[in-house]
Tab-separated table of C-alpha atoms and ligand atoms in Angstrom:
chain	number	residue	atom	x	y	z
A	26	MET	CA	-65.800	14.062	49.058
A	27	ASN	CA	-65.345	17.595	50.341
A	28	HIS	CA	-62.755	17.747	53.093
A	29	PHE	CA	-64.077	21.034	54.482
A	30	GLN	CA	-67.307	19.766	56.049
A	31	TYR	CA	-69.530	20.670	58.961
A	32	ARG	CA	-69.835	18.191	61.790
A	33	GLY	CA	-72.953	19.349	63.476
A	34	ASP	CA	-72.568	23.091	63.314
A	35	GLU	CA	-68.797	23.094	63.344
A	36	LEU	CA	-66.628	23.471	60.238
A	37	CYS	CA	-63.855	20.893	60.089
A	38	CYS	CA	-60.860	20.386	57.860
A	39	GLU	CA	-60.619	16.621	57.405
A	40	GLU	CA	-60.770	15.335	61.013
A	41	VAL	CA	-60.026	18.595	62.791
A	42	PRO	CA	-62.408	21.362	63.880
A	43	VAL	CA	-61.234	24.679	62.431
A	44	ARG	CA	-61.921	26.298	65.810
A	45	GLU	CA	-59.228	24.147	67.446
A	46	ILE	CA	-56.637	25.207	64.903
A	47	ALA	CA	-57.564	28.851	65.389
A	48	ALA	CA	-57.094	28.430	69.124
A	49	GLN	CA	-53.645	26.987	68.476
A	50	VAL	CA	-52.246	29.397	65.849
A	51	GLY	CA	-54.415	32.510	66.204
A	52	THR	CA	-56.096	34.262	63.282
A	53	PRO	CA	-55.914	34.909	60.413
A	54	PHE	CA	-54.341	31.822	58.852
A	55	TYR	CA	-54.444	29.797	55.662
A	56	LEU	CA	-55.610	26.224	56.047
A	57	TYR	CA	-54.940	23.519	53.468
A	58	SER	CA	-56.384	20.024	53.303
A	59	HIS	CA	-53.760	17.466	52.337
A	60	ALA	CA	-56.420	14.987	51.196
A	61	THR	CA	-57.937	17.596	48.889
A	62	LEU	CA	-54.602	18.616	47.382
A	63	THR	CA	-53.833	14.962	46.758
A	64	ARG	CA	-57.242	14.165	45.348
A	65	HIS	CA	-57.134	17.087	42.932
A	66	MET	CA	-53.657	16.169	41.738
A	67	GLU	CA	-54.604	12.531	41.279
A	68	ALA	CA	-57.854	13.395	39.492
A	69	PHE	CA	-55.934	15.549	37.046
A	70	THR	CA	-53.140	13.059	36.422
A	71	SER	CA	-55.374	10.015	36.114
A	72	SER	CA	-57.525	11.788	33.513
A	73	PHE	CA	-54.525	11.719	31.193
A	74	ALA	CA	-53.429	8.186	32.073
A	75	SER	CA	-54.094	6.925	28.533
A	76	VAL	CA	-51.593	9.296	26.878
A	77	PRO	CA	-47.951	10.246	27.523
A	78	HIS	CA	-48.083	13.298	29.741
A	79	LEU	CA	-46.280	15.308	32.373
A	80	VAL	CA	-48.093	17.419	34.955
A	81	CYS	CA	-46.042	20.468	35.925
A	82	TYR	CA	-48.013	22.086	38.733
A	83	SER	CA	-47.791	25.866	38.482
A	84	ILE	CA	-45.917	26.925	41.600
A	85	LYS	CA	-47.214	30.467	41.647
A	86	ALA	CA	-50.702	29.283	42.632
A	87	ASN	CA	-49.489	27.993	46.001
A	88	SER	CA	-45.780	27.653	46.586
A	89	ASN	CA	-45.580	26.416	50.161
A	90	LEU	CA	-42.855	23.760	50.403
A	91	ALA	CA	-45.141	21.243	52.109
A	92	VAL	CA	-47.685	21.682	49.314
A	93	LEU	CA	-44.960	21.241	46.698
A	94	LYS	CA	-43.622	18.133	48.429
A	95	THR	CA	-47.133	16.674	48.521
A	96	PHE	CA	-47.191	16.952	44.725
A	97	VAL	CA	-43.611	15.732	44.206
A	98	ASN	CA	-44.561	12.609	46.143
A	99	ARG	CA	-47.317	12.029	43.595
A	100	GLY	CA	-45.027	12.358	40.590
A	101	SER	CA	-45.694	15.984	39.741
A	102	GLY	CA	-43.222	18.289	38.083
A	103	PHE	CA	-43.382	22.072	38.263
A	104	ASP	CA	-43.958	25.104	36.104
A	105	ILE	CA	-41.802	27.943	37.415
A	106	VAL	CA	-41.733	31.627	36.545
A	107	SER	CA	-38.711	32.859	38.521
A	108	GLY	CA	-35.411	31.912	40.114
A	109	GLY	CA	-37.179	31.950	43.458
A	110	GLU	CA	-39.662	29.362	42.258
A	111	LEU	CA	-36.785	27.235	40.932
A	112	PHE	CA	-35.263	27.431	44.412
A	113	ARG	CA	-38.536	26.232	45.939
A	114	ALA	CA	-38.885	23.477	43.335
A	115	MET	CA	-35.399	22.156	44.074
A	116	LYS	CA	-35.929	22.401	47.843
A	117	SER	CA	-39.048	20.292	47.515
A	118	GLY	CA	-37.021	17.550	45.858
A	119	CYS	CA	-38.528	17.851	42.383
A	120	ASP	CA	-36.823	15.982	39.533
A	121	PRO	CA	-35.378	18.881	37.467
A	122	LYS	CA	-36.262	17.004	34.284
A	123	LYS	CA	-39.871	17.676	35.233
A	124	ILE	CA	-39.435	21.456	35.467
A	125	VAL	CA	-40.516	23.897	32.770
A	126	TYR	CA	-39.683	27.570	33.033
A	127	SER	CA	-42.234	30.128	31.761
A	128	GLY	CA	-42.384	33.909	32.012
A	129	VAL	CA	-41.840	36.950	29.794
A	130	GLY	CA	-38.911	38.448	31.684
A	131	LYS	CA	-36.288	35.867	32.627
A	132	LYS	CA	-33.004	37.363	33.812
A	133	ASP	CA	-29.567	36.034	32.856
A	134	TYR	CA	-28.840	34.725	36.349
A	135	GLU	CA	-32.206	32.972	36.478
A	136	ILE	CA	-31.558	31.325	33.107
A	137	GLU	CA	-28.129	30.302	34.374
A	138	GLU	CA	-29.576	28.766	37.533
A	139	ALA	CA	-32.148	26.835	35.533
A	140	LEU	CA	-29.477	25.542	33.127
A	141	ASN	CA	-27.264	24.501	36.030
A	142	ALA	CA	-30.219	22.666	37.546
A	143	ASP	CA	-30.768	20.843	34.197
A	144	ILE	CA	-34.459	21.612	33.813
A	145	LEU	CA	-36.509	20.048	31.034
A	146	MET	CA	-37.228	23.193	29.026
A	147	PHE	CA	-37.651	26.914	28.800
A	148	ASN	CA	-40.932	28.239	27.482
A	149	VAL	CA	-39.539	31.132	25.492
A	150	GLU	CA	-41.697	34.220	25.157
A	151	SER	CA	-39.799	36.490	22.747
A	152	SER	CA	-37.263	36.419	19.916
A	153	GLN	CA	-34.720	38.229	22.074
A	154	GLU	CA	-35.113	35.666	24.821
A	155	LEU	CA	-33.992	32.968	22.355
A	156	GLU	CA	-30.730	34.865	21.815
A	157	THR	CA	-30.190	35.356	25.523
A	158	ILE	CA	-30.773	31.719	26.450
A	159	ASN	CA	-28.478	30.671	23.605
A	160	GLU	CA	-25.748	33.007	24.896
A	161	VAL	CA	-26.029	31.957	28.526
A	162	ALA	CA	-26.105	28.267	27.595
A	163	GLY	CA	-23.031	28.756	25.405
A	164	ARG	CA	-21.172	30.384	28.260
A	165	LEU	CA	-21.978	27.408	30.511
A	166	GLY	CA	-21.270	24.802	27.838
A	167	LYS	CA	-24.862	23.560	28.062
A	168	LYS	CA	-27.668	22.922	25.661
A	169	ALA	CA	-31.010	24.443	26.588
A	170	GLY	CA	-34.220	22.589	25.778
A	171	ILE	CA	-36.746	25.086	24.491
A	172	ALA	CA	-40.341	25.443	23.471
A	173	ILE	CA	-41.718	28.683	22.118
A	174	ARG	CA	-44.776	29.964	23.893
A	175	VAL	CA	-47.123	30.807	21.093
A	176	ASN	CA	-50.057	33.033	21.328
A	177	PRO	CA	-52.895	31.267	19.520
A	178	ASP	CA	-55.186	34.307	19.699
A	179	VAL	CA	-58.203	32.671	21.269
A	180	ASP	CA	-60.465	34.394	23.746
A	181	PRO	CA	-60.532	32.400	26.985
A	182	GLN	CA	-63.673	34.269	28.114
A	183	THR	CA	-62.315	34.984	31.553
A	184	HIS	CA	-61.282	38.109	33.499
A	185	PRO	CA	-59.131	40.412	31.304
A	186	TYR	CA	-56.337	40.455	33.916
A	187	ILE	CA	-55.975	36.688	33.634
A	188	SER	CA	-56.449	36.397	29.862
A	189	THR	CA	-53.068	35.726	28.350
A	190	GLY	CA	-53.543	34.172	24.929
A	191	MET	CA	-54.934	36.981	22.816
A	192	LYS	CA	-52.987	39.006	20.255
A	193	LYS	CA	-52.804	42.065	22.472
A	194	ALA	CA	-51.314	40.135	25.426
A	195	LYS	CA	-47.708	40.614	26.534
A	196	PHE	CA	-47.265	36.846	26.625
A	197	GLY	CA	-45.782	34.578	23.995
A	198	ILE	CA	-45.074	35.030	20.317
A	199	ASN	CA	-47.889	35.358	17.821
A	200	ILE	CA	-48.495	32.010	16.256
A	201	GLY	CA	-48.059	33.442	12.754
A	202	GLN	CA	-44.523	34.557	13.578
A	203	ALA	CA	-43.542	31.414	15.428
A	204	LEU	CA	-42.344	29.391	12.436
A	205	GLU	CA	-39.744	32.058	11.715
A	206	ASP	CA	-38.535	32.058	15.315
A	207	TYR	CA	-38.344	28.266	15.373
A	208	ARG	CA	-36.121	28.383	12.277
A	209	ARG	CA	-33.837	30.866	14.010
A	210	ALA	CA	-33.807	28.823	17.196
A	211	ALA	CA	-32.869	25.660	15.315
A	212	LYS	CA	-29.784	27.411	13.971
A	213	MET	CA	-28.603	28.495	17.412
A	214	PRO	CA	-25.902	26.080	18.558
A	215	ASN	CA	-26.814	25.980	22.246
A	216	LEU	CA	-30.549	25.484	21.924
A	217	GLU	CA	-32.415	22.270	21.362
A	218	VAL	CA	-35.924	22.794	20.043
A	219	ILE	CA	-38.088	20.180	21.755
A	220	GLY	CA	-41.541	21.612	22.219
A	221	VAL	CA	-44.394	23.977	21.568
A	222	ASP	CA	-46.105	25.791	24.422
A	223	CYS	CA	-49.220	27.849	24.982
A	224	HIS	CA	-51.150	29.092	28.002
A	225	ILE	CA	-54.242	31.088	27.163
A	226	GLY	CA	-55.487	32.277	30.523
A	227	SER	CA	-56.743	31.343	33.942
A	228	GLN	CA	-60.079	30.413	35.504
A	229	LEU	CA	-61.514	29.095	32.217
A	230	THR	CA	-64.942	27.602	32.676
A	231	LYS	CA	-65.409	26.149	29.200
A	232	VAL	CA	-63.559	23.502	27.252
A	233	SER	CA	-63.978	25.177	23.861
A	234	PRO	CA	-61.213	27.819	24.128
A	235	PHE	CA	-58.748	25.069	25.086
A	236	VAL	CA	-59.819	22.987	22.108
A	237	ASP	CA	-59.571	25.996	19.773
A	238	ALA	CA	-56.052	26.644	21.035
A	239	VAL	CA	-55.047	23.005	20.636
A	240	LYS	CA	-56.271	22.973	17.039
A	241	LYS	CA	-54.097	25.967	16.251
A	242	VAL	CA	-50.957	24.717	17.989
A	243	ARG	CA	-51.432	21.278	16.509
A	244	GLU	CA	-51.150	22.779	13.034
A	245	LEU	CA	-47.971	24.486	14.132
A	246	VAL	CA	-46.511	21.240	15.473
A	247	GLU	CA	-47.241	19.548	12.166
A	248	ALA	CA	-45.730	22.417	10.174
A	249	LEU	CA	-42.614	22.371	12.363
A	250	ARG	CA	-42.201	18.646	11.958
A	251	GLY	CA	-42.587	19.127	8.230
A	252	GLU	CA	-39.523	21.361	8.415
A	253	GLY	CA	-37.572	18.768	10.350
A	254	HIS	CA	-37.935	20.082	13.925
A	255	ASN	CA	-38.081	17.276	16.456
A	256	ILE	CA	-41.083	18.415	18.510
A	257	ARG	CA	-41.590	15.981	21.383
A	258	TYR	CA	-43.508	18.060	23.918
A	259	LEU	CA	-46.744	19.937	23.565
A	260	ASP	CA	-47.262	22.120	26.622
A	261	LEU	CA	-50.872	23.254	26.927
A	262	GLY	CA	-50.363	25.393	30.010
A	263	GLY	CA	-52.847	25.632	32.861
A	264	GLY	CA	-56.017	27.612	33.240
A	265	LEU	CA	-58.750	25.162	34.115
A	266	GLY	CA	-61.234	27.009	36.318
A	267	ILE	CA	-62.872	26.135	39.625
A	268	THR	CA	-66.143	26.880	41.352
A	269	TYR	CA	-65.907	30.015	43.476
A	270	LYS	CA	-69.615	30.769	43.448
A	271	ASP	CA	-71.829	29.201	40.812
A	272	GLU	CA	-69.405	28.573	37.953
A	273	ASN	CA	-69.679	25.165	36.402
A	274	PRO	CA	-66.227	24.461	34.982
A	275	PRO	CA	-65.427	21.233	33.142
A	276	SER	CA	-64.072	18.476	35.356
A	277	PRO	CA	-60.482	17.405	34.737
A	278	ALA	CA	-61.924	14.281	33.104
A	279	ASP	CA	-64.053	16.322	30.656
A	280	TYR	CA	-61.138	18.619	29.947
A	281	ALA	CA	-58.852	15.629	29.348
A	282	GLU	CA	-61.321	13.900	27.076
A	283	ALA	CA	-61.632	16.974	24.844
A	284	ILE	CA	-57.896	17.528	24.710
A	285	ILE	CA	-57.007	13.903	24.086
A	286	GLU	CA	-59.469	13.939	21.200
A	287	ALA	CA	-57.965	17.152	19.795
A	288	VAL	CA	-54.400	15.771	19.797
A	289	ARG	CA	-55.245	12.266	18.628
A	290	GLY	CA	-52.528	10.810	16.393
A	291	LEU	CA	-50.067	13.618	17.115
A	292	ASP	CA	-47.537	11.492	19.046
A	293	VAL	CA	-46.285	13.990	21.618
A	294	THR	CA	-45.844	14.063	25.362
A	295	LEU	CA	-48.445	16.478	26.655
A	296	VAL	CA	-47.340	18.880	29.362
A	297	PHE	CA	-49.853	20.596	31.649
A	298	GLU	CA	-49.331	23.448	34.081
A	299	PRO	CA	-52.415	23.388	36.302
A	300	GLY	CA	-52.424	25.645	39.344
A	301	ARG	CA	-55.788	26.905	40.502
A	302	VAL	CA	-57.683	23.682	39.722
A	303	ILE	CA	-55.371	21.749	42.036
A	304	ALA	CA	-54.927	24.170	44.931
A	305	GLY	CA	-57.847	26.630	44.795
A	306	ASN	CA	-60.494	24.658	46.604
A	307	ALA	CA	-57.992	22.855	48.810
A	308	GLY	CA	-57.553	25.871	51.051
A	309	ILE	CA	-59.453	28.436	53.088
A	310	LEU	CA	-58.487	31.604	54.894
A	311	VAL	CA	-59.698	31.629	58.480
A	312	THR	CA	-60.378	35.007	59.988
A	313	LYS	CA	-61.973	36.462	63.108
A	314	VAL	CA	-64.639	39.139	63.339
A	315	LEU	CA	-63.225	42.185	65.100
A	316	PHE	CA	-66.241	44.473	64.943
A	317	VAL	CA	-69.677	44.578	63.430
A	318	LYS	CA	-70.716	48.048	62.362
A	319	GLU	CA	-74.338	48.506	61.443
A	320	GLY	CA	-74.651	51.585	59.283
A	321	GLU	CA	-77.639	53.501	57.995
A	322	THR	CA	-77.097	52.337	54.453
A	323	LYS	CA	-74.693	49.476	54.878
A	324	ASN	CA	-73.482	46.925	57.368
A	325	PHE	CA	-69.808	46.212	57.771
A	326	VAL	CA	-68.306	43.080	59.220
A	327	ILE	CA	-64.731	44.007	60.004
A	328	VAL	CA	-62.461	40.972	60.082
A	329	ASP	CA	-58.780	40.533	60.899
A	330	ALA	CA	-57.836	39.316	57.400
A	331	ALA	CA	-57.236	41.953	54.762
A	332	MET	CA	-56.308	42.548	51.149
A	333	ASN	CA	-52.642	42.067	51.982
A	334	ASP	CA	-53.486	38.511	53.066
A	335	LEU	CA	-55.883	37.736	50.201
A	336	ALA	CA	-55.634	40.139	47.290
A	337	ARG	CA	-58.045	38.580	44.807
A	338	PRO	CA	-61.198	40.553	45.708
A	339	ALA	CA	-59.318	43.869	45.684
A	340	LEU	CA	-57.349	43.003	42.556
A	341	TYR	CA	-59.983	41.444	40.338
A	342	GLY	CA	-63.216	42.054	42.219
A	343	SER	CA	-63.321	38.288	42.630
A	344	TYR	CA	-65.931	36.416	44.549
A	345	GLN	CA	-64.756	34.497	47.617
A	346	GLY	CA	-67.257	32.529	49.641
A	347	ILE	CA	-67.787	33.495	53.290
A	348	GLN	CA	-68.875	30.843	55.775
A	349	ALA	CA	-69.356	30.827	59.516
A	350	VAL	CA	-66.988	28.404	61.215
A	351	ASN	CA	-69.815	27.761	63.644
A	352	ARG	CA	-73.115	27.843	61.831
A	353	ALA	CA	-75.404	27.563	64.850
A	354	VAL	CA	-76.768	31.054	64.196
A	355	LYS	CA	-79.158	30.666	61.284
A	356	LYS	CA	-79.916	34.372	60.828
A	357	THR	CA	-78.272	36.206	57.958
A	358	ILE	CA	-77.318	39.822	57.291
A	359	THR	CA	-76.343	41.686	54.158
A	360	ALA	CA	-72.970	43.273	54.678
A	361	ASP	CA	-69.565	44.154	53.332
A	362	VAL	CA	-66.868	41.967	54.828
A	363	VAL	CA	-63.847	44.233	55.112
A	364	GLY	CA	-60.330	44.172	56.527
A	365	PRO	CA	-58.405	46.655	58.670
A	366	ILE	CA	-56.344	48.141	55.817
A	367	CYS	CA	-56.616	51.818	54.977
A	368	GLU	CA	-57.970	51.311	51.445
A	369	SER	CA	-61.564	51.198	50.282
A	370	GLY	CA	-60.605	48.280	48.058
A	371	ASP	CA	-59.912	46.230	51.165
A	372	PHE	CA	-62.848	43.867	51.138
A	373	MET	CA	-63.453	40.117	51.056
A	374	ALA	CA	-67.095	40.457	50.027
A	375	GLN	CA	-69.452	43.301	49.156
A	376	ASP	CA	-73.205	43.576	49.646
A	377	ARG	CA	-73.301	39.913	50.439
A	378	GLU	CA	-75.888	37.983	52.364
A	379	ILE	CA	-73.814	36.130	54.924
A	380	PRO	CA	-74.413	34.392	58.246
A	381	ALA	CA	-75.046	36.974	60.986
A	382	LEU	CA	-71.508	36.905	62.338
A	383	ARG	CA	-70.914	38.505	65.710
A	384	GLN	CA	-67.848	39.998	67.312
A	385	GLY	CA	-65.307	37.271	68.032
A	386	ASP	CA	-66.815	34.740	65.616
A	387	LEU	CA	-64.618	32.851	63.199
A	388	ALA	CA	-65.291	32.951	59.469
A	389	ALA	CA	-63.858	30.978	56.593
A	390	VAL	CA	-63.070	32.670	53.314
A	391	THR	CA	-63.400	29.728	50.953
A	392	SER	CA	-61.578	28.813	47.716
A	393	ALA	CA	-58.455	30.543	48.987
A	394	GLY	CA	-55.891	27.809	48.338
A	395	ALA	CA	-54.613	29.291	45.059
A	396	TYR	CA	-53.360	32.845	44.525
A	397	GLY	CA	-54.006	33.432	48.215
A	398	PHE	CA	-50.866	33.313	50.303
A	399	THR	CA	-48.647	33.621	47.209
A	400	MET	CA	-50.078	37.044	46.410
A	401	SER	CA	-49.920	38.271	49.988
A	402	SER	CA	-47.808	41.224	51.049
A	403	ASN	CA	-46.804	43.126	54.141
A	404	TYR	CA	-48.827	46.220	53.260
A	405	ASN	CA	-49.700	48.276	56.353
A	406	SER	CA	-46.801	46.451	58.040
A	407	ARG	CA	-48.926	43.424	58.640
A	408	PRO	CA	-46.910	40.261	59.274
A	409	ARG	CA	-47.785	37.509	56.820
A	410	VAL	CA	-50.147	34.927	58.236
A	411	PRO	CA	-49.272	31.294	58.940
A	412	GLU	CA	-50.065	28.416	56.637
A	413	VAL	CA	-51.412	25.253	58.209
A	414	MET	CA	-51.873	21.856	56.591
A	415	VAL	CA	-54.202	19.222	57.958
A	416	LYS	CA	-53.673	15.574	57.122
A	417	GLY	CA	-56.320	13.381	58.702
A	418	ASP	CA	-56.234	14.326	62.368
A	419	ARG	CA	-52.804	15.938	62.214
A	420	VAL	CA	-52.331	19.694	62.253
A	421	MET	CA	-49.040	20.892	60.792
A	422	VAL	CA	-47.960	24.522	60.768
A	423	VAL	CA	-46.118	24.610	57.447
A	424	ARG	CA	-45.256	28.292	57.646
A	425	GLU	CA	-45.064	30.263	60.836
A	426	ARG	CA	-46.684	33.610	61.354
A	427	GLU	CA	-44.198	36.371	60.620
A	428	THR	CA	-42.962	38.505	63.472
A	429	TYR	CA	-42.389	42.246	63.659
A	430	GLU	CA	-38.678	41.503	63.357
A	431	ASP	CA	-39.409	39.716	60.068
A	432	LEU	CA	-41.035	42.919	58.855
A	433	VAL	CA	-37.811	44.921	59.144
A	434	ARG	CA	-35.332	42.190	58.200
A	435	GLY	CA	-32.738	43.656	55.870
A	436	GLU	CA	-33.594	47.247	56.662
A	437	SER	CA	-31.060	49.528	58.274
A	438	ILE	CA	-30.849	53.035	59.607
A	439	PRO	CA	-27.723	54.773	58.249
A	440	GLU	CA	-25.805	56.769	60.857
A	441	ASP	CA	-25.686	60.110	59.067
A	442	LEU	CA	-29.408	60.652	58.728
B	512	LIG	C1	-50.339	31.136	36.026
B	512	LIG	C2	-49.884	30.166	35.010
B	512	LIG	C3	-50.326	28.841	35.032
B	512	LIG	C4	-51.348	28.333	36.020
B	512	LIG	O1	-52.598	28.847	35.729
B	512	LIG	P1	-53.895	28.295	36.524
B	512	LIG	O2	-54.988	29.101	35.963
B	512	LIG	O3	-53.668	28.528	37.953
B	512	LIG	O4	-54.019	26.855	36.189
B	512	LIG	C5	-49.797	27.967	34.111
B	512	LIG	N1	-48.882	28.374	33.200
B	512	LIG	C6	-48.454	29.645	33.132
B	512	LIG	C7	-47.463	30.032	32.126
B	512	LIG	C8	-48.934	30.583	34.033
B	512	LIG	O5	-48.510	31.848	33.960
């Protein structure tokens, strides 16, 4: 069941016409369907029901507190990559024993905050980080649970910017070197080695790279156990892809089946860090057409959302679907859908056949629930847009539109300029 459906010609989110929400909050805005978020989380979790597992939703995909709370209420933990994300995780009421902390550049104060919060484990990405966590934990009189993020050197066959598990990546420790680092970690008094971690990339549309990675890390787990390490958690990261255009990614059930098969007999708690697959298609960005400019060689539909609101097309050249909120007009045009920002990279779609939108029409940029708002900025001094969640027939503004005052918060003008 898709919760972004047309009723007649009018796009609705669950029970509510998108047009009504636009009239209430103005445009642009992000719109999330609570039923979709919930369904995606439950589909993922239930696929692993037959094995011990922990789902740690990756906060960076969509970190709105209402979204996080929706997941906490369904038993989810979180994968965090910063002190700020830890702050959000704790605010949402997450059990800290369901939090894993990834990222190549953790700072001392962030490590300290995570230790004080008593998180489950750190996914350690370098030899030096082991030393630092050991030191900080020692200072606090704590023991830090750790997994080493290993780099299994498999090609996830996705966009290079979101490939993370190959030898040349900045992430993790090469799997060949990991045994040595685990031995060092085991000797450090304030670390407790509890897991092995990998995350090979994002927007994967095949199961095989995951299975290849699992085979490699499984061998490592067995080797580590052979040396007496008590490995209880195998964190397989996130990365499952979604349909933006015509991709045909494995369903969570297919993904789970392949992974469960690949770890059979291993006796570990599996940890997953899904982000995009949960939130991506649970949200849209609603925007209004400001002007339509018909050129000699190209048509431009100029909308009020821009690359600062949704960076993915500018950053990766990604495809985002464009739909008319009212689809009564059946004609189409081929156009670039662009924003007001002073950059040629500021587009939502290029040379795309889209509904013949007219000035003042509303459009939905689809599949915008993950890496949408979280990657937004204030570039061109544009206030960040509101986030709205619909649950059934209820419309909840879960983040207000920023004001001009918000734009200059913290700035000052020294007197002796
Ligand atoms: C970004 C990230 C994820 C989530 O990736 P998705 O592709 O959104 O599922 C999980 N784990 C780590 C370490 C990440 O950096």
